[in-house]
PDB file of C-alpha atoms in Angstrom:
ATOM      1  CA  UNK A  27     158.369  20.731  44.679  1.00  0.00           C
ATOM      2  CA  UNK A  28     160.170  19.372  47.368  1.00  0.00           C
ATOM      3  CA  UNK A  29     163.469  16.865  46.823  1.00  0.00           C
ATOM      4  CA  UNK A  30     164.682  13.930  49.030  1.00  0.00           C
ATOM      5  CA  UNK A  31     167.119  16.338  51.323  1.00  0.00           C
ATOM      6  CA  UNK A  32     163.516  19.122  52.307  1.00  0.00           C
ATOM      7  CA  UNK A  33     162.945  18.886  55.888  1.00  0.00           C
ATOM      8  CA  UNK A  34     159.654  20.144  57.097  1.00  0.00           C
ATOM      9  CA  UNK A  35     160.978  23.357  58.002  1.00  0.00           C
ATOM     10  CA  UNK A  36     162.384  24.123  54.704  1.00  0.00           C
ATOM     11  CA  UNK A  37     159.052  24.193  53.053  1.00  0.00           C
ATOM     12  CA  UNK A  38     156.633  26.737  52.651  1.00  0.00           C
ATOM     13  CA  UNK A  39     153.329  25.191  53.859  1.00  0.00           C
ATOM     14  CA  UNK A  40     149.498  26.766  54.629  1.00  0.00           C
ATOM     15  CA  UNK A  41     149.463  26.839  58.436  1.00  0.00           C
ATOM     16  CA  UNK A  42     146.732  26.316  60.351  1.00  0.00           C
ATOM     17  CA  UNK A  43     143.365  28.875  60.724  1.00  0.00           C
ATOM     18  CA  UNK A  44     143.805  29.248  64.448  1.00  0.00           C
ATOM     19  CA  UNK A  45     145.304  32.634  65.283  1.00  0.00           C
ATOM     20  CA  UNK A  46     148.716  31.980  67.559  1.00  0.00           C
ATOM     21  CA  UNK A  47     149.191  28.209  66.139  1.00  0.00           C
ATOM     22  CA  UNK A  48     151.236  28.382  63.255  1.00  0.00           C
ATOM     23  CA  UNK A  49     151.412  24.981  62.629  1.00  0.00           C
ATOM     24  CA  UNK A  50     151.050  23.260  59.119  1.00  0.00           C
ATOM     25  CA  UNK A  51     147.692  22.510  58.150  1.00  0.00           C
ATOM     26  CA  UNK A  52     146.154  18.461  58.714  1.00  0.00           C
ATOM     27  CA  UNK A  53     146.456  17.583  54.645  1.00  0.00           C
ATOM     28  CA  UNK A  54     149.009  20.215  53.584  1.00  0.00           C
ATOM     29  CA  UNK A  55     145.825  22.869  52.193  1.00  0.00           C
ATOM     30  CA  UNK A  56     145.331  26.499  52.514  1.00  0.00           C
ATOM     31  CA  UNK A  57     141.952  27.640  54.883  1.00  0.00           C
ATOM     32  CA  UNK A  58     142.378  23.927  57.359  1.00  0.00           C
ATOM     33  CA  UNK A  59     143.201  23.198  60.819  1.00  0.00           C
ATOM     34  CA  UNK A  60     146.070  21.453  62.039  1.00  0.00           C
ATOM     35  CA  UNK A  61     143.635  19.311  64.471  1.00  0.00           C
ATOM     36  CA  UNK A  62     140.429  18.876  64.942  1.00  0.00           C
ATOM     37  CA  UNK A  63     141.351  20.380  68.723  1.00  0.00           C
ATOM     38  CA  UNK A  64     142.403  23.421  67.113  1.00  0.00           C
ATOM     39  CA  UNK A  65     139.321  23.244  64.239  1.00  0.00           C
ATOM     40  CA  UNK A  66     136.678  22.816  67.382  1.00  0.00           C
ATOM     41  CA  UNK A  67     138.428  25.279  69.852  1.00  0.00           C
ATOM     42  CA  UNK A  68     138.833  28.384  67.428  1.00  0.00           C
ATOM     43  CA  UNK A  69     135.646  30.449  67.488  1.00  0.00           C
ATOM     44  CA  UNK A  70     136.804  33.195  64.808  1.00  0.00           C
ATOM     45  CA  UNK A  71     134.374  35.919  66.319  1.00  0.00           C
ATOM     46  CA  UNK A  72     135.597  35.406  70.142  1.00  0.00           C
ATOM     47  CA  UNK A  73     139.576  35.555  69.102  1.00  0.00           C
ATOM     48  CA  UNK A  74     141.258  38.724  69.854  1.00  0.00           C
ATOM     49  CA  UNK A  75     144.670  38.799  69.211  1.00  0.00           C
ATOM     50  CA  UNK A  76     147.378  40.454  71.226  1.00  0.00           C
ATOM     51  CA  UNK A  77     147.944  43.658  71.383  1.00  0.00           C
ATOM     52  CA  UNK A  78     151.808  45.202  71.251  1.00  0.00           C
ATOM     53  CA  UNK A  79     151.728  46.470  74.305  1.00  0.00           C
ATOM     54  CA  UNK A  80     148.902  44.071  76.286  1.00  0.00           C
ATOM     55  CA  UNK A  81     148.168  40.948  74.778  1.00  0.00           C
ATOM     56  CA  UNK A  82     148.755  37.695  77.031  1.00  0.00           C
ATOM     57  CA  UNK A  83     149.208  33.846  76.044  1.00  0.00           C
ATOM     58  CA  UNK A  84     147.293  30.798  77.339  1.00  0.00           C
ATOM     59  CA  UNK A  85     146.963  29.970  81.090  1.00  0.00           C
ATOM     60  CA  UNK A  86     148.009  26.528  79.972  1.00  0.00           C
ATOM     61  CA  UNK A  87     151.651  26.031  80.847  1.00  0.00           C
ATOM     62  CA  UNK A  88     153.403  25.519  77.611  1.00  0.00           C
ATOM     63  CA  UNK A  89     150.788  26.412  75.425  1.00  0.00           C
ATOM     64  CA  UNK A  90     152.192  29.943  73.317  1.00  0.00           C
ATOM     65  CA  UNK A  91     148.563  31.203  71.601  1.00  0.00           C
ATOM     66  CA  UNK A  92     146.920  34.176  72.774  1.00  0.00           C
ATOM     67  CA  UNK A  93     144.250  33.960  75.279  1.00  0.00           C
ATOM     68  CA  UNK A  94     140.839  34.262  73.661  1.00  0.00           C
ATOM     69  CA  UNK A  95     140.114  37.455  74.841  1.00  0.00           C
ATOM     70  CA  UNK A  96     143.918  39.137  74.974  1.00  0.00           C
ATOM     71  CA  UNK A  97     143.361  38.916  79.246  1.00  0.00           C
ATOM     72  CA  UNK A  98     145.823  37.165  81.798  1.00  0.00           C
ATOM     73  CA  UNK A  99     144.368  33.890  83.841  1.00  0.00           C
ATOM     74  CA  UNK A 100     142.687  33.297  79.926  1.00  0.00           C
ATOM     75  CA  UNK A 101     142.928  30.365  77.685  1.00  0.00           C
ATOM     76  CA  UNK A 102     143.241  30.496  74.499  1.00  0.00           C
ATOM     77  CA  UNK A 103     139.921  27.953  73.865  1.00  0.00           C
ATOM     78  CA  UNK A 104     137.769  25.024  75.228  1.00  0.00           C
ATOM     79  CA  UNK A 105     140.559  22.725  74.853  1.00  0.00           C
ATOM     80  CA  UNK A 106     143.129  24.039  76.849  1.00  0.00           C
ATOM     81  CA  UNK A 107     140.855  24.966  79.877  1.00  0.00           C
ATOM     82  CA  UNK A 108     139.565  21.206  79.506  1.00  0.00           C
ATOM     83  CA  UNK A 109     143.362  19.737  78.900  1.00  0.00           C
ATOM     84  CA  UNK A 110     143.939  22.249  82.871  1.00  0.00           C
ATOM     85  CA  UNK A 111     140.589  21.228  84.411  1.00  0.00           C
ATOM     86  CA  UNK A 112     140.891  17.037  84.137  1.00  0.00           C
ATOM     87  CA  UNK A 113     144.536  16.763  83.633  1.00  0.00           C
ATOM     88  CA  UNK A 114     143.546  13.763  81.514  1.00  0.00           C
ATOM     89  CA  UNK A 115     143.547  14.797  78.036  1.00  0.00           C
ATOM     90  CA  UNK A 116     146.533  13.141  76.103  1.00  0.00           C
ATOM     91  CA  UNK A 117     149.369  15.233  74.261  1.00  0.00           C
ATOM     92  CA  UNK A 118     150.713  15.091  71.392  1.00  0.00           C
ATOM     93  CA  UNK A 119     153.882  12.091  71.105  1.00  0.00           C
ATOM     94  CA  UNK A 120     156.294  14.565  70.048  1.00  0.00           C
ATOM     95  CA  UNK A 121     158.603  16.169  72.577  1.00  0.00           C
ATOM     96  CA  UNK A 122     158.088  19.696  73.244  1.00  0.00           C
ATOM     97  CA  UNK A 123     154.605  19.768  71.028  1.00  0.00           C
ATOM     98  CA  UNK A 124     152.045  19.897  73.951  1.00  0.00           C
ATOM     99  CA  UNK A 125     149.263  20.171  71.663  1.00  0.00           C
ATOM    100  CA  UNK A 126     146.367  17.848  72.635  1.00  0.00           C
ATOM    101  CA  UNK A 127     146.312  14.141  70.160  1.00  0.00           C
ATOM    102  CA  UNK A 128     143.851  14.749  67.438  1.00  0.00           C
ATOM    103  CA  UNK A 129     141.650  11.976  68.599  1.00  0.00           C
ATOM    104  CA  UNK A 130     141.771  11.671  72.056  1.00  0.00           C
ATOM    105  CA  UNK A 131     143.758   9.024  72.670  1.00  0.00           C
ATOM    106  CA  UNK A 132     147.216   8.400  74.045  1.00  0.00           C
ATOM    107  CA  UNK A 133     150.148   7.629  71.977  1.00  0.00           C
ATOM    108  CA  UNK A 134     149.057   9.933  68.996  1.00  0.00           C
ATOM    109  CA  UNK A 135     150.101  13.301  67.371  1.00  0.00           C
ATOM    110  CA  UNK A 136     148.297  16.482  67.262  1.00  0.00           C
ATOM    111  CA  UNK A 137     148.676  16.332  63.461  1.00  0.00           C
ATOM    112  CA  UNK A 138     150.339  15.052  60.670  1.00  0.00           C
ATOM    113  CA  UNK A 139     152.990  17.314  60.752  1.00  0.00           C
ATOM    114  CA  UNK A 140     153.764  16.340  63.950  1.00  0.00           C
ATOM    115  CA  UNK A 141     153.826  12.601  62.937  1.00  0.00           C
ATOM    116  CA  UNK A 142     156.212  13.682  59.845  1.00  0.00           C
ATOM    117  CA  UNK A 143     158.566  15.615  62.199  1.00  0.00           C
ATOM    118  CA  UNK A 144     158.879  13.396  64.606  1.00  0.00           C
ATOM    119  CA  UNK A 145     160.063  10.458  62.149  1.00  0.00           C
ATOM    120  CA  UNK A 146     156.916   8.374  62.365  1.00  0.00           C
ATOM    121  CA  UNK A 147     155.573   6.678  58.843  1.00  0.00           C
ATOM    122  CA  UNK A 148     152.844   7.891  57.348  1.00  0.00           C
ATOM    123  CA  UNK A 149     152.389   5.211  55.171  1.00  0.00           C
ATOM    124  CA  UNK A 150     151.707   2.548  57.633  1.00  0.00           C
ATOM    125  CA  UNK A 151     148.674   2.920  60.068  1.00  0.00           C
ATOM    126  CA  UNK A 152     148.571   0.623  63.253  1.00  0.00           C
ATOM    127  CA  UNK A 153     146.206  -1.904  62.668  1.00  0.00           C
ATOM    128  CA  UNK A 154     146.457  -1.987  58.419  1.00  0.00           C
ATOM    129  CA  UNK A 155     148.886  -4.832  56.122  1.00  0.00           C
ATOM    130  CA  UNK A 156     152.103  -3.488  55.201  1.00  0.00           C
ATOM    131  CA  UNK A 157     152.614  -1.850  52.020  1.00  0.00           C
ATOM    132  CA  UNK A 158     153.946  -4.282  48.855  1.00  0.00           C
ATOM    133  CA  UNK A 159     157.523  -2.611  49.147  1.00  0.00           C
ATOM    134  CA  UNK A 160     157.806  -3.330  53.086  1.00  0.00           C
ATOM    135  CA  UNK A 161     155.458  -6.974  52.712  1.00  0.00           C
ATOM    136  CA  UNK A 162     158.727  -7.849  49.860  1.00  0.00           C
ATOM    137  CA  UNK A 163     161.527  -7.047  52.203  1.00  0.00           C
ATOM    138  CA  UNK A 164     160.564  -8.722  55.672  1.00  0.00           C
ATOM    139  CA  UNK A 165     159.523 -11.986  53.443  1.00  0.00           C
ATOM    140  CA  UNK A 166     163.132 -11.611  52.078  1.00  0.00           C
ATOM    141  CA  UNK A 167     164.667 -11.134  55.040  1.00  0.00           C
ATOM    142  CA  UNK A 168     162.465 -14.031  56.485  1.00  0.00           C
ATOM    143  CA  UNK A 169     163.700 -16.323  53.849  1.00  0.00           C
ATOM    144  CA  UNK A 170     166.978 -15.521  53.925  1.00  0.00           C
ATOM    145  CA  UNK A 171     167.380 -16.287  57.421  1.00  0.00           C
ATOM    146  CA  UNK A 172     165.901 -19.467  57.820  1.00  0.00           C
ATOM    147  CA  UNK A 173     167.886 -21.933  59.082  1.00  0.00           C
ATOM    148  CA  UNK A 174     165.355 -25.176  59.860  1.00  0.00           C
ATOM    149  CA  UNK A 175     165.272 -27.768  57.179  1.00  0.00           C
ATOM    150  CA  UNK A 176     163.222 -27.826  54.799  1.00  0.00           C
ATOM    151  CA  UNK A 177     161.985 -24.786  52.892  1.00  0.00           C
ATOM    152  CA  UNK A 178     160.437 -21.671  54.968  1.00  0.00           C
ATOM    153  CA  UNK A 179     156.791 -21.150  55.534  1.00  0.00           C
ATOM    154  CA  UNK A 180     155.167 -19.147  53.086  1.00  0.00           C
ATOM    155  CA  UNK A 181     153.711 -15.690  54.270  1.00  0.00           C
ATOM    156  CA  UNK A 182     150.497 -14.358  53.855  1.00  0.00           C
ATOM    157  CA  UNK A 183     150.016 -11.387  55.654  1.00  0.00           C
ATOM    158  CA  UNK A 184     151.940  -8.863  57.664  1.00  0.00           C
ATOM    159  CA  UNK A 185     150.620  -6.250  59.684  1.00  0.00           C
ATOM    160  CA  UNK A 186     152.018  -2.905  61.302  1.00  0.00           C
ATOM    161  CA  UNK A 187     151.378  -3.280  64.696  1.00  0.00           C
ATOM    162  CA  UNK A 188     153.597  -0.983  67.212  1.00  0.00           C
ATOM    163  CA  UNK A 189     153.833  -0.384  70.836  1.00  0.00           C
ATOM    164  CA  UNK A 190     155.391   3.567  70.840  1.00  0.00           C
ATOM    165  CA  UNK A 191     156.512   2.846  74.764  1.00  0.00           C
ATOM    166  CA  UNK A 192     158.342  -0.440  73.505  1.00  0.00           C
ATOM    167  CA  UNK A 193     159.753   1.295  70.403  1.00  0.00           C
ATOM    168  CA  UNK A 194     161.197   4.013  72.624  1.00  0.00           C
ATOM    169  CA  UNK A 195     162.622   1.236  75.111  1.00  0.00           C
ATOM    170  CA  UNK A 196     164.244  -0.499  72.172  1.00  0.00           C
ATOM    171  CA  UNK A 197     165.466   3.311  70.796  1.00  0.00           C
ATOM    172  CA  UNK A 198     167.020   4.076  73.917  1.00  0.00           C
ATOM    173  CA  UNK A 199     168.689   0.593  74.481  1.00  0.00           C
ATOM    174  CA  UNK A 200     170.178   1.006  70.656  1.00  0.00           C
ATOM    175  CA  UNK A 201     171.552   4.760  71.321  1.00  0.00           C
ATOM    176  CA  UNK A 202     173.148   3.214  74.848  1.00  0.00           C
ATOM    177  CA  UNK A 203     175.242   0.532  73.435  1.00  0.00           C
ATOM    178  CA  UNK A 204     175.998   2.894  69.870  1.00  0.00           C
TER     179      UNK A 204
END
């Protein structure tokens, strides 16, 4: 099993069915997809993977799979010629991923691997209450900072809700002044 110091590269996981990807699977099991961009793009009987001497990648720019049929100007799916042909599909919140979000929208990752590298919780989903463990702490903390009279407000609910734009603004403004 893994122990407390494992990064995600130090462990063996199943990677994803689509040829070229090589990413972890969605849920960590053998025969998935990383995505549901990769599960829908990969048509098993139209991949053709490259050939020593002829095989070419993706006409996406920063995409590294295989076009589908090993020829240049190809992409490697449906996703990637959609991701060149609008210019509007949203990528992956991890720098340097450039994998399309798994749902669509902005401000996600392409999978949960992506999520784990990049630091992000996957405990807590925007929208949901905080877990027991966090819901404990910030009431501590809440309590142990007030400073009105009288006894504090009692707390009953908290909620992850995050902005990732804001959360980056704040990240950068902590790094500047160390």
């Amino acid at each position: 099993g893994a122990s407390a110091g494992d990064t995600p590269s130090d462990i063996s996981e199943p990677v994803c069915l689509t040829p070229g990807c090589g990413k972890p699977t969605w849920n960590g099991q053998p025969n998935e997809y990383c995505s549901t961009s990769c599960k829908t793009s990969h048509t098993p009987q139209a991949w053709s993977a490259p050939s020593d001497s002829g095989g070419t990648l993706c006409a996406r720019p920063g995409c590294t799979r295989p076009s589908w049929n090993g020829q240049p100007g190809e992409y490697c799916g449906k996703t990637c010629k959609r991701m060149v042909d609008d210019g509007d599909v949203p990528l992956c919140s991890r720098n340097g991923c450039g994998k399309p979000t798994w749902n669509g929208k902005t401000d996600e990752y392409c999978s949960m691997a992506c999520r784990t590298a990049d630091g992000a919780s996957s405990q807590q989903v925007f929208g949901t209450q905080v877990d027991p463990v966090m819901f404990a702490d910030i009431q501590s903390q809440f309590n142990d900072k007030w400073k009105a009279s009288g006894s504090p407000p009692k707390i009953k609910s908290i909620w992850f809700v995050e902005d990732p734009k804001l959360m980056k603004r704040y990240e950068d403004y902590c790094a500047s002044i160390g």
